[in-house]
PDB file of C-alpha atoms and ligand atoms in Angstrom:
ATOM      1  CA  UNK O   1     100.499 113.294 136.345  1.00 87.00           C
ATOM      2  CA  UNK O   2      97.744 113.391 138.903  1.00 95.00           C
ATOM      3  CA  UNK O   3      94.795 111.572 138.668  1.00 98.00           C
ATOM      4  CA  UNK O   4      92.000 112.805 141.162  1.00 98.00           C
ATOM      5  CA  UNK O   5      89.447 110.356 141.952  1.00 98.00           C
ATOM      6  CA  UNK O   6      86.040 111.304 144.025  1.00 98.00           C
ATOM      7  CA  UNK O   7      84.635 108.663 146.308  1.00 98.00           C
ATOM      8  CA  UNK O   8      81.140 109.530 148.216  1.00 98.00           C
ATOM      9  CA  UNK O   9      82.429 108.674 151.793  1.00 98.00           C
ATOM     10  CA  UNK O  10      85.638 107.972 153.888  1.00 98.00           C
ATOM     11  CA  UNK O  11      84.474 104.000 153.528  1.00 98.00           C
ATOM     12  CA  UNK O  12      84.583 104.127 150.061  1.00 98.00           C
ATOM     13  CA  UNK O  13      87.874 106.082 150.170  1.00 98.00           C
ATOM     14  CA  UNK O  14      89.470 103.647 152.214  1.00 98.00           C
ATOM     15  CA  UNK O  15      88.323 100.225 149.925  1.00 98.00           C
ATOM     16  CA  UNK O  16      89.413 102.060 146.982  1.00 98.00           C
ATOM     17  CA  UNK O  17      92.969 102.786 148.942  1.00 98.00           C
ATOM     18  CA  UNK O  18      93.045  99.667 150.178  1.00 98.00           C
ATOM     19  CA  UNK O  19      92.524  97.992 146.722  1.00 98.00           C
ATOM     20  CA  UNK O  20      95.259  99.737 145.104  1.00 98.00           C
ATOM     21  CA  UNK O  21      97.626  98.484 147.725  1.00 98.00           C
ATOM     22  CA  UNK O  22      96.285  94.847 147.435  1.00 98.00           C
ATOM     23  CA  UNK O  23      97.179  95.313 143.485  1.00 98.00           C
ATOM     24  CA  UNK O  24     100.700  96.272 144.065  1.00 98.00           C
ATOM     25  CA  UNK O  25     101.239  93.570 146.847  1.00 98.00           C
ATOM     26  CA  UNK O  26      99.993  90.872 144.081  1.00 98.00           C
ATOM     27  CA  UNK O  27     101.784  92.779 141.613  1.00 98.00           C
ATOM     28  CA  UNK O  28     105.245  92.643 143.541  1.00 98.00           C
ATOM     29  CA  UNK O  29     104.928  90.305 146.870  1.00 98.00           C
ATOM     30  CA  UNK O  30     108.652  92.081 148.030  1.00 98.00           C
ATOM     31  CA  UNK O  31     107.595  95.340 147.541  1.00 98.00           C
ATOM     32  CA  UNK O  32     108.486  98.227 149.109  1.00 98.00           C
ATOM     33  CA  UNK O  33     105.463 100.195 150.734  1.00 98.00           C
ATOM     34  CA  UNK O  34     106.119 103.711 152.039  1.00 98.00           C
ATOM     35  CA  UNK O  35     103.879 104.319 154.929  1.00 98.00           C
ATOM     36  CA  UNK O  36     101.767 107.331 156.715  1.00 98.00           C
ATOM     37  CA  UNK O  37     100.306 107.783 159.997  1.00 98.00           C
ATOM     38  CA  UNK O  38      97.538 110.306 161.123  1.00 96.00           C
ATOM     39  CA  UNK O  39      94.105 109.614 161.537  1.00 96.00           C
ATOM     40  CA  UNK O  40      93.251 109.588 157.882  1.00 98.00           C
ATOM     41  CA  UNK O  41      94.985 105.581 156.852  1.00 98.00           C
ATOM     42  CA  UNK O  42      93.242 104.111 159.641  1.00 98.00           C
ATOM     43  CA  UNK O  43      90.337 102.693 157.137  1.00 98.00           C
ATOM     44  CA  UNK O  44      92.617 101.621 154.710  1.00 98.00           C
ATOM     45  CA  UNK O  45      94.807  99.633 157.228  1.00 98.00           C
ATOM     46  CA  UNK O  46      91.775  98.041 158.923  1.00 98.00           C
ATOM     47  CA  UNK O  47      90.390  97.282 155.091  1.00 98.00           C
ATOM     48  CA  UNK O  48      93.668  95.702 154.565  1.00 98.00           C
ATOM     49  CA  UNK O  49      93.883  93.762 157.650  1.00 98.00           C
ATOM     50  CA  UNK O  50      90.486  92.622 156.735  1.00 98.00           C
ATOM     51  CA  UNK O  51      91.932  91.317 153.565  1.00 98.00           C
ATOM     52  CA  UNK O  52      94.694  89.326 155.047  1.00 98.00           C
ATOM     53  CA  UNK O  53      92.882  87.874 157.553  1.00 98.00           C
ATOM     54  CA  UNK O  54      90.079  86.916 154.675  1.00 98.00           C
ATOM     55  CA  UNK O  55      93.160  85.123 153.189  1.00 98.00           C
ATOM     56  CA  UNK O  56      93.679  87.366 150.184  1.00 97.00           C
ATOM     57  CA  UNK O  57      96.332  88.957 151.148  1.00 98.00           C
ATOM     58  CA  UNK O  58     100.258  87.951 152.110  1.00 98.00           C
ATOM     59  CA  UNK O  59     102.851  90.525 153.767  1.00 98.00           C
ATOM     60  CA  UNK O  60     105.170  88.012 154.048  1.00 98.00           C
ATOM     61  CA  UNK O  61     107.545  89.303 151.853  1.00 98.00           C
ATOM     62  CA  UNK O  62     106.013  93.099 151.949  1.00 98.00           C
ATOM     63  CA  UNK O  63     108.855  95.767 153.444  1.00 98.00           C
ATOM     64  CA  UNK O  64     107.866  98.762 154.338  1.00 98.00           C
ATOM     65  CA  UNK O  65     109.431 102.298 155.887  1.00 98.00           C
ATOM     66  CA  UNK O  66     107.555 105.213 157.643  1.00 98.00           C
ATOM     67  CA  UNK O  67     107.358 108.376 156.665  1.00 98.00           C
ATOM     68  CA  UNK O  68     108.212 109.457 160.134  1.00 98.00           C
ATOM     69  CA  UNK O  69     108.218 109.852 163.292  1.00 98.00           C
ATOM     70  CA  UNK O  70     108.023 112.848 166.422  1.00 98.00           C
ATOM     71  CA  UNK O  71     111.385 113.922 168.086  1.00 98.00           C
ATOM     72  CA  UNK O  72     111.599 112.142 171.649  1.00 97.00           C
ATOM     73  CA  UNK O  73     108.769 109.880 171.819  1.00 96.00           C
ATOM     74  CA  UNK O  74     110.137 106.135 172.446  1.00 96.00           C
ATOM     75  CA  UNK O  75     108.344 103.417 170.553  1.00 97.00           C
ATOM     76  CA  UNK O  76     106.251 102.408 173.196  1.00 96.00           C
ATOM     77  CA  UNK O  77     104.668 105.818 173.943  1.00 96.00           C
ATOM     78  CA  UNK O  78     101.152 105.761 172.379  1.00 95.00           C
ATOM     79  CA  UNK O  79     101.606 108.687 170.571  1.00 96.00           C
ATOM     80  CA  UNK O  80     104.400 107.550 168.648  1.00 97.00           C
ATOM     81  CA  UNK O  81     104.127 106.144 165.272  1.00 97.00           C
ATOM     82  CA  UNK O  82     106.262 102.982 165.597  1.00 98.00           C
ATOM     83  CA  UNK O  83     103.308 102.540 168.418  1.00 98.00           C
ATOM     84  CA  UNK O  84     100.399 103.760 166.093  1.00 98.00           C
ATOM     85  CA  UNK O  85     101.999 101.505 162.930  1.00 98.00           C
ATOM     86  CA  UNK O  86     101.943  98.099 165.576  1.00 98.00           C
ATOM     87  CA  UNK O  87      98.710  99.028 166.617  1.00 98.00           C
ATOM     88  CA  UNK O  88      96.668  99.685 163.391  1.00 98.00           C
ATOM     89  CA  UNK O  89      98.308  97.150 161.241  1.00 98.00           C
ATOM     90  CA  UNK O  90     101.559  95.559 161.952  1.00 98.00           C
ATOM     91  CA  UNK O  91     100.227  93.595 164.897  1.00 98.00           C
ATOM     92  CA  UNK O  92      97.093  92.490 162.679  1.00 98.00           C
ATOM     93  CA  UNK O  93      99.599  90.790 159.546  1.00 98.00           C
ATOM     94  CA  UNK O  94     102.098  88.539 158.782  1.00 98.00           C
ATOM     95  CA  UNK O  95     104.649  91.018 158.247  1.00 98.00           C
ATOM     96  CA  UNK O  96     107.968  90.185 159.216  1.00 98.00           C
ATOM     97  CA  UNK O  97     108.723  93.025 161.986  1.00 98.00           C
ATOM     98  CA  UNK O  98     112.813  93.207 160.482  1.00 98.00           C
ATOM     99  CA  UNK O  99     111.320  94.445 157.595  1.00 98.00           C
ATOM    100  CA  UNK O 100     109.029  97.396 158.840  1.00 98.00           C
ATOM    101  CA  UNK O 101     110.738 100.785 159.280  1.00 98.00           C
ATOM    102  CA  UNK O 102     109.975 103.849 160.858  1.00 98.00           C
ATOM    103  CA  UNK O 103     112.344 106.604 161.409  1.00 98.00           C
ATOM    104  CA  UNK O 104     114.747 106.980 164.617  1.00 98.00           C
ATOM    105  CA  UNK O 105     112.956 109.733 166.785  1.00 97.00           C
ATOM    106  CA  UNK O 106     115.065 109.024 169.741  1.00 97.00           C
ATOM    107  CA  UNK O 107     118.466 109.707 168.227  1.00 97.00           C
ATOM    108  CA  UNK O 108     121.020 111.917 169.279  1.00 96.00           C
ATOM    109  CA  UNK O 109     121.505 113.024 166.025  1.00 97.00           C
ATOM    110  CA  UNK O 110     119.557 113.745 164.034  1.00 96.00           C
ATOM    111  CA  UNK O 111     121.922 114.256 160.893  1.00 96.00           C
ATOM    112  CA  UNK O 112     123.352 110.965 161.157  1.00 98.00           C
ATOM    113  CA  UNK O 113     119.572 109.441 161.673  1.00 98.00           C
ATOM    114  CA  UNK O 114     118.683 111.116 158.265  1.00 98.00           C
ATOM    115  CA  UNK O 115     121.127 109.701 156.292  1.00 98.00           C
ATOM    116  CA  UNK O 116     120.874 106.217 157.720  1.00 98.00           C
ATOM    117  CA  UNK O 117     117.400 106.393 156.981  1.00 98.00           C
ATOM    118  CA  UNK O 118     118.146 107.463 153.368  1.00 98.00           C
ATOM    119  CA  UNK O 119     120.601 105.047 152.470  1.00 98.00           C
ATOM    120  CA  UNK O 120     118.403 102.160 154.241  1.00 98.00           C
ATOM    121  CA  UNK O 121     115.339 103.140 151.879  1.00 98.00           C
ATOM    122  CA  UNK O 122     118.076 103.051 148.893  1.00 97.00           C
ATOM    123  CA  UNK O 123     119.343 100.071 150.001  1.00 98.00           C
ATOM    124  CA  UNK O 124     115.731  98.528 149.831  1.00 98.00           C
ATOM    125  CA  UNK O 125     115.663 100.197 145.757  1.00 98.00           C
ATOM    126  CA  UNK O 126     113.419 102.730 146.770  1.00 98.00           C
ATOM    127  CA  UNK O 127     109.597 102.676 147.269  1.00 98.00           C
ATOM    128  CA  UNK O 128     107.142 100.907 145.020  1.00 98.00           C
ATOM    129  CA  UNK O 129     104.135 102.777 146.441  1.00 98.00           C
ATOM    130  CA  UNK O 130     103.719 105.767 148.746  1.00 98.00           C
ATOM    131  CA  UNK O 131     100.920 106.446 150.660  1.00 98.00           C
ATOM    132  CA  UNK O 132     100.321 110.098 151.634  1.00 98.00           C
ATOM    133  CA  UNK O 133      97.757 112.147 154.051  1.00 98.00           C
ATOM    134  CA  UNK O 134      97.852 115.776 154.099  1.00 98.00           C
ATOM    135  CA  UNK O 135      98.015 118.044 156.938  1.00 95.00           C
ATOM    136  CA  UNK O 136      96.502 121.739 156.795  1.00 91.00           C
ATOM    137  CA  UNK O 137      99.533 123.346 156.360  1.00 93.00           C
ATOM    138  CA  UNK O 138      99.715 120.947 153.046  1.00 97.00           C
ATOM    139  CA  UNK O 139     102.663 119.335 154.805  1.00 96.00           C
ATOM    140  CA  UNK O 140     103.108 115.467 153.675  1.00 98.00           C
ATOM    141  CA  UNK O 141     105.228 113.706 155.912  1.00 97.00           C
ATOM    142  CA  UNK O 142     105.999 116.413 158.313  1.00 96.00           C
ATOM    143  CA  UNK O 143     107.412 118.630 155.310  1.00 97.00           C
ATOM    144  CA  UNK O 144     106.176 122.068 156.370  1.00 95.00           C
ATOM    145  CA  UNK O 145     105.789 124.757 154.713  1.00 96.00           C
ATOM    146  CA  UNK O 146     109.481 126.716 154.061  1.00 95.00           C
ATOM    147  CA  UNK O 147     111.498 128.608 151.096  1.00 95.00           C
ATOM    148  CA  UNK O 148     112.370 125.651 149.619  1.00 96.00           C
ATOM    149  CA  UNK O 149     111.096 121.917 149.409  1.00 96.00           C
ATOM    150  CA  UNK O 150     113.468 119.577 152.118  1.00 92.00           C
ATOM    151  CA  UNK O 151     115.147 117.038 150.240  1.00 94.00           C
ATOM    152  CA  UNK O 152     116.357 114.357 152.888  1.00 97.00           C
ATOM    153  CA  UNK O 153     114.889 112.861 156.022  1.00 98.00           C
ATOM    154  CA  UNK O 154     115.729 115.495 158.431  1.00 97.00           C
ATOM    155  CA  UNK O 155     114.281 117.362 161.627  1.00 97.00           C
ATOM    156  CA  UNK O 156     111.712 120.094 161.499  1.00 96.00           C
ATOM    157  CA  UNK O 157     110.149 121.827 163.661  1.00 95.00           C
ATOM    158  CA  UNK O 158     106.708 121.372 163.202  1.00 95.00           C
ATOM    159  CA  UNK O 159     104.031 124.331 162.260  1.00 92.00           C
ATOM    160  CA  UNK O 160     102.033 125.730 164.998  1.00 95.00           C
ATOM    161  CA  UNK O 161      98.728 124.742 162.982  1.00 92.00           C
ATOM    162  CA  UNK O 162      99.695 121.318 163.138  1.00 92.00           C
ATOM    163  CA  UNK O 163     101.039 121.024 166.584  1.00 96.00           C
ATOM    164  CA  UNK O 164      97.611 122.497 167.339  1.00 95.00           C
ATOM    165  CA  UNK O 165      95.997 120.063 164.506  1.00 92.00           C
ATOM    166  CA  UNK O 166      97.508 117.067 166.070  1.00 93.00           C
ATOM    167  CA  UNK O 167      97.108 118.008 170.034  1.00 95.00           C
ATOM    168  CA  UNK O 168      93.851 116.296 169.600  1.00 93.00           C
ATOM    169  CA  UNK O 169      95.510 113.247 170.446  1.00 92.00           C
ATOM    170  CA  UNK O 170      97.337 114.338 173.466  1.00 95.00           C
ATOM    171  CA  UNK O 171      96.776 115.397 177.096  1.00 94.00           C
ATOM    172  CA  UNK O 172      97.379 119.238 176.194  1.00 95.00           C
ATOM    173  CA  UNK O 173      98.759 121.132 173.447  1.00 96.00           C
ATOM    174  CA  UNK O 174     101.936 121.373 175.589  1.00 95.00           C
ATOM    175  CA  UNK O 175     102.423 117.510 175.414  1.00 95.00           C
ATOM    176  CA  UNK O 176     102.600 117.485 171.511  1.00 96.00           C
ATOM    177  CA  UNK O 177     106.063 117.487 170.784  1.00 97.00           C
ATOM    178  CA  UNK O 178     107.687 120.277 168.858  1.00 97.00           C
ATOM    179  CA  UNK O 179     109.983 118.471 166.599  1.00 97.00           C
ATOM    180  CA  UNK O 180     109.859 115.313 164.548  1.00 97.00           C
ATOM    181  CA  UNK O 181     111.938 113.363 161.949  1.00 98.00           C
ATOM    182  CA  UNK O 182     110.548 113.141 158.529  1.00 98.00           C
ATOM    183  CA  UNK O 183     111.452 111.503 155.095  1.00 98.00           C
ATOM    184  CA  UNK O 184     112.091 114.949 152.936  1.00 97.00           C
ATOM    185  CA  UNK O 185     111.286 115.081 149.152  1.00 97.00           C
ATOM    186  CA  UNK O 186     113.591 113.094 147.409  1.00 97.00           C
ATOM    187  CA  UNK O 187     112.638 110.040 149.026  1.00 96.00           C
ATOM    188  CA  UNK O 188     108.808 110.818 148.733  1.00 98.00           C
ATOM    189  CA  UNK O 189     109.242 111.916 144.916  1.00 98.00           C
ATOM    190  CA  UNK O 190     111.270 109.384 144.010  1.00 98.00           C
ATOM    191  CA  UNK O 191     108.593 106.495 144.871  1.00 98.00           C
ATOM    192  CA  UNK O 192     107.130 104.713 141.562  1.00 98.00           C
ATOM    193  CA  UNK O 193     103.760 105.095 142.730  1.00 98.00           C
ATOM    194  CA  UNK O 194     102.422 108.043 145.262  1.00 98.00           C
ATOM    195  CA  UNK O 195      98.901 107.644 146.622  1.00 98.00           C
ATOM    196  CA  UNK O 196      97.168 110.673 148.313  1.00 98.00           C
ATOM    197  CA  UNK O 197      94.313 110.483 150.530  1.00 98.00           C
ATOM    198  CA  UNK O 198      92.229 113.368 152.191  1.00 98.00           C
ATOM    199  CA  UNK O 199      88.647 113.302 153.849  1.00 98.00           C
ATOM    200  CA  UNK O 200      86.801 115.625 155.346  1.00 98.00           C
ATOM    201  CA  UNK O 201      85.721 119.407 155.181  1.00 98.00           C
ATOM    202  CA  UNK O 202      88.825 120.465 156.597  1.00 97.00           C
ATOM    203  CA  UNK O 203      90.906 119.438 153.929  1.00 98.00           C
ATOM    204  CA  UNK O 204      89.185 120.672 151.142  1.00 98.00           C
ATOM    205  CA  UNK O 205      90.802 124.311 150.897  1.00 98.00           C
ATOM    206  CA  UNK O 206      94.101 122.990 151.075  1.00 98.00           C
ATOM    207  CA  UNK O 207      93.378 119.413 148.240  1.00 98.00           C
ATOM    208  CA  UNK O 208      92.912 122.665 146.093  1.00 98.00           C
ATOM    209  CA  UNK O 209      95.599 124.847 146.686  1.00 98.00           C
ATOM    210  CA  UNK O 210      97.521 121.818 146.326  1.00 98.00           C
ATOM    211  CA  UNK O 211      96.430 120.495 142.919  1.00 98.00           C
ATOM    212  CA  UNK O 212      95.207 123.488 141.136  1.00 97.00           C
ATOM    213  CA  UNK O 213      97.347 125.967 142.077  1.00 97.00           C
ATOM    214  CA  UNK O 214     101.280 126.611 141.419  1.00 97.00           C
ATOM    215  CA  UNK O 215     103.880 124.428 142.799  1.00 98.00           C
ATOM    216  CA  UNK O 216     105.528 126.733 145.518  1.00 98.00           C
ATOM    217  CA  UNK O 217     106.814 124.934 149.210  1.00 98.00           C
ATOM    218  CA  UNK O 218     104.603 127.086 150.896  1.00 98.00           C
ATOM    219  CA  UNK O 219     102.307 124.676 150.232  1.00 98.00           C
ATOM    220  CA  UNK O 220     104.592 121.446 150.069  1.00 98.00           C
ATOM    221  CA  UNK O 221     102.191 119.246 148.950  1.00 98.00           C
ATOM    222  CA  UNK O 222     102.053 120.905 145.632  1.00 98.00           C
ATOM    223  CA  UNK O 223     105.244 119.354 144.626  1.00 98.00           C
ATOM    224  CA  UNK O 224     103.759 116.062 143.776  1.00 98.00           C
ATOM    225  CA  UNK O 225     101.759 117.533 140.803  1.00 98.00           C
ATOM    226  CA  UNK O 226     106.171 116.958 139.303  1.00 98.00           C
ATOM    227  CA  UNK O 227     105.404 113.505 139.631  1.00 98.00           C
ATOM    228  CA  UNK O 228     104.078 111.311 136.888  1.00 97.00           C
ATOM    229  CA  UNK O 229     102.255 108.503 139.188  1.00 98.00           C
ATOM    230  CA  UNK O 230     100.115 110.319 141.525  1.00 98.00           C
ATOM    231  CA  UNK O 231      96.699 109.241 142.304  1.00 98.00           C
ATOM    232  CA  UNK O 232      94.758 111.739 144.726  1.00 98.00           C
ATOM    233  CA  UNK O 233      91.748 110.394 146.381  1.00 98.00           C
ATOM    234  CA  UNK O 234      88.864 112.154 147.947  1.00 98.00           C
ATOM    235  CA  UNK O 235      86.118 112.086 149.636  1.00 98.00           C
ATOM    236  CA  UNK O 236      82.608 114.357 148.782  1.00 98.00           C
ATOM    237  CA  UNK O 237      83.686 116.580 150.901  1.00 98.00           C
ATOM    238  CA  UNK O 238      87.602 117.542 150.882  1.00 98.00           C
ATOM    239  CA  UNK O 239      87.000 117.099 147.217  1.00 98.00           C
ATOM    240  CA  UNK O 240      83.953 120.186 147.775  1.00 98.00           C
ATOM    241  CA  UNK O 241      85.831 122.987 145.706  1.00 98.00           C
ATOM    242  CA  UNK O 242      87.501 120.811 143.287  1.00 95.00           C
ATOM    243  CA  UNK O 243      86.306 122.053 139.341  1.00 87.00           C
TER     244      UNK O 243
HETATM  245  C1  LIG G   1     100.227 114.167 160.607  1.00 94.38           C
HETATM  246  C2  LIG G   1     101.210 113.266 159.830  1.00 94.38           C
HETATM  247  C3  LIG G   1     100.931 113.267 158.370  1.00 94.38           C
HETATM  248  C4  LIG G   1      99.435 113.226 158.151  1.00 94.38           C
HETATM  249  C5  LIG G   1      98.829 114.523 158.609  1.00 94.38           C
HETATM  250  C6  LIG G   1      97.325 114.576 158.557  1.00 94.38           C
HETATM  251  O1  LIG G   1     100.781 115.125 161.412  1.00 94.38           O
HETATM  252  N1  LIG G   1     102.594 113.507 160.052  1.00 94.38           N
HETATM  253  O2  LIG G   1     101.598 112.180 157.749  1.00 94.38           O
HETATM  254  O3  LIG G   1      99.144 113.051 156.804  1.00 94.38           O
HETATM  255  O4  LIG G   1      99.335 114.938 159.835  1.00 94.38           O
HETATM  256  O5  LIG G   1      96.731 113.927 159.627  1.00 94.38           O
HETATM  257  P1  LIG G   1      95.265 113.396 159.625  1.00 94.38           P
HETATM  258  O6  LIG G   1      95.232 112.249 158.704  1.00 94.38           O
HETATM  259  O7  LIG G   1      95.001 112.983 161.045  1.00 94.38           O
HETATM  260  O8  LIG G   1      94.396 114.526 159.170  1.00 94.38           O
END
């Protein structure tokens, strides 16, 4: 089941976000949080660094895994997400670093990186809550669009729309790299809890395509209306053409 909630502003989007993960830290102090990058988190990760540094919040015990990660960018290139995730929040709490994850985009193979990343995230009994932004292609994670919906982490090759989306952060649209490893479906669907955020005018075509239209992979998103824990939240804007 989907639950869509509309928040004026990308501030408001982010307290609510960052609320909801508060509530399932006090809820379950070991949980398991899955984790997105893009530019879309960033309030909810400074709201929750806010929270722990307030001292009403403890990651002590949080674990947490990635949803994933570009092909052949090393941790320490600022592009990458293991960079991005140390950055914007891990270096902020008192999360143990043994117990953040974020897929393997250096590996040689890539096969072999999937399913060590799959078993690791069912050895850890799977994730409590997953956060989710959306790309325009409706990707989540880097699931792109295809004939089918990916079921395990695996490597894609990623859309032109979203290298193009994303080459705002590099030098050139040459520097964006081509391929990445991503969680697939079954890891994604399988979380208890699945939290969706989208801002902006940008997003608001492809919030309703996603949620009001039929469940196909061209549009990957779409899968989670299967779920029955999703909450979707929006701002004014990507929630525009909403009924
Ligand atoms: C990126 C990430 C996604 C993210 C999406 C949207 O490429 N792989 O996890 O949700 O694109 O990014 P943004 O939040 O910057 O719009």
């Amino acid at each position: 089941m989907i639950k869509i909630i509309k928040k004026k502003n990308y501030e408001e989007m982010s307290a609510y976000a960052a609320e909801m993960i508060a509530a399932q830290i006090l809820l379950k102090p070991c949980c398991v949080l899955g984790l997105a990058t893009g530019s879309t988190p960033l309030g909810t990760y400074s709201k929750l660094i806010e929270k722990y540094q307030a001292g009403l919040l403890d990651f002590a015990k949080v674990r947490s895994v990635n949803l994933d990660e570009y092909c052949g960018l090393s941790p320490e290139h600022d592009q990458s997400y293991h960079y991005y995730m140390k950055e914007n929040l891990f270096s902020h709490i008192n999360i143990d670093p043994d117990n953040t994850h974020v897929p393997n985009g250096m590996a040689q193979d890539m096969k072999a990186e999937g399913e060590r990343y799959d078993a690791l995230i069912a050895s850890l009994g799977g994730i409590d809550l997953q956060l989710l932004g959306i790309g325009n292609t409706g990707h989540i994670g880097f699931n792109e669009p295809d004939s089918n919906f990916p079921t395990a982490t695996h490597r894609v090759r990623l859309a032109q729309k979203t290298i193009e989306a994303n080459s705002r952060f590099f030098a050139s649209v040459d520097d964006v790299p081509k391929y990445a490893v991503t969680m697939g479906m079954t890891s994604i669907m399988s979380a208890r809890k699945i939290l969706l955020l989208a801002n902006g005018v940008s997003k608001a075509e492809i919030i309703k395509k996603s949620f009001f239209d039929s469940v196909t992979p061209q549009v990957p998103a779409s899968i989670l209306q299967l779920h029955p824990d999703v909450t979707v939240v929006v701002d004014e804007e990507a929630g525009s053409l909403l009924p």
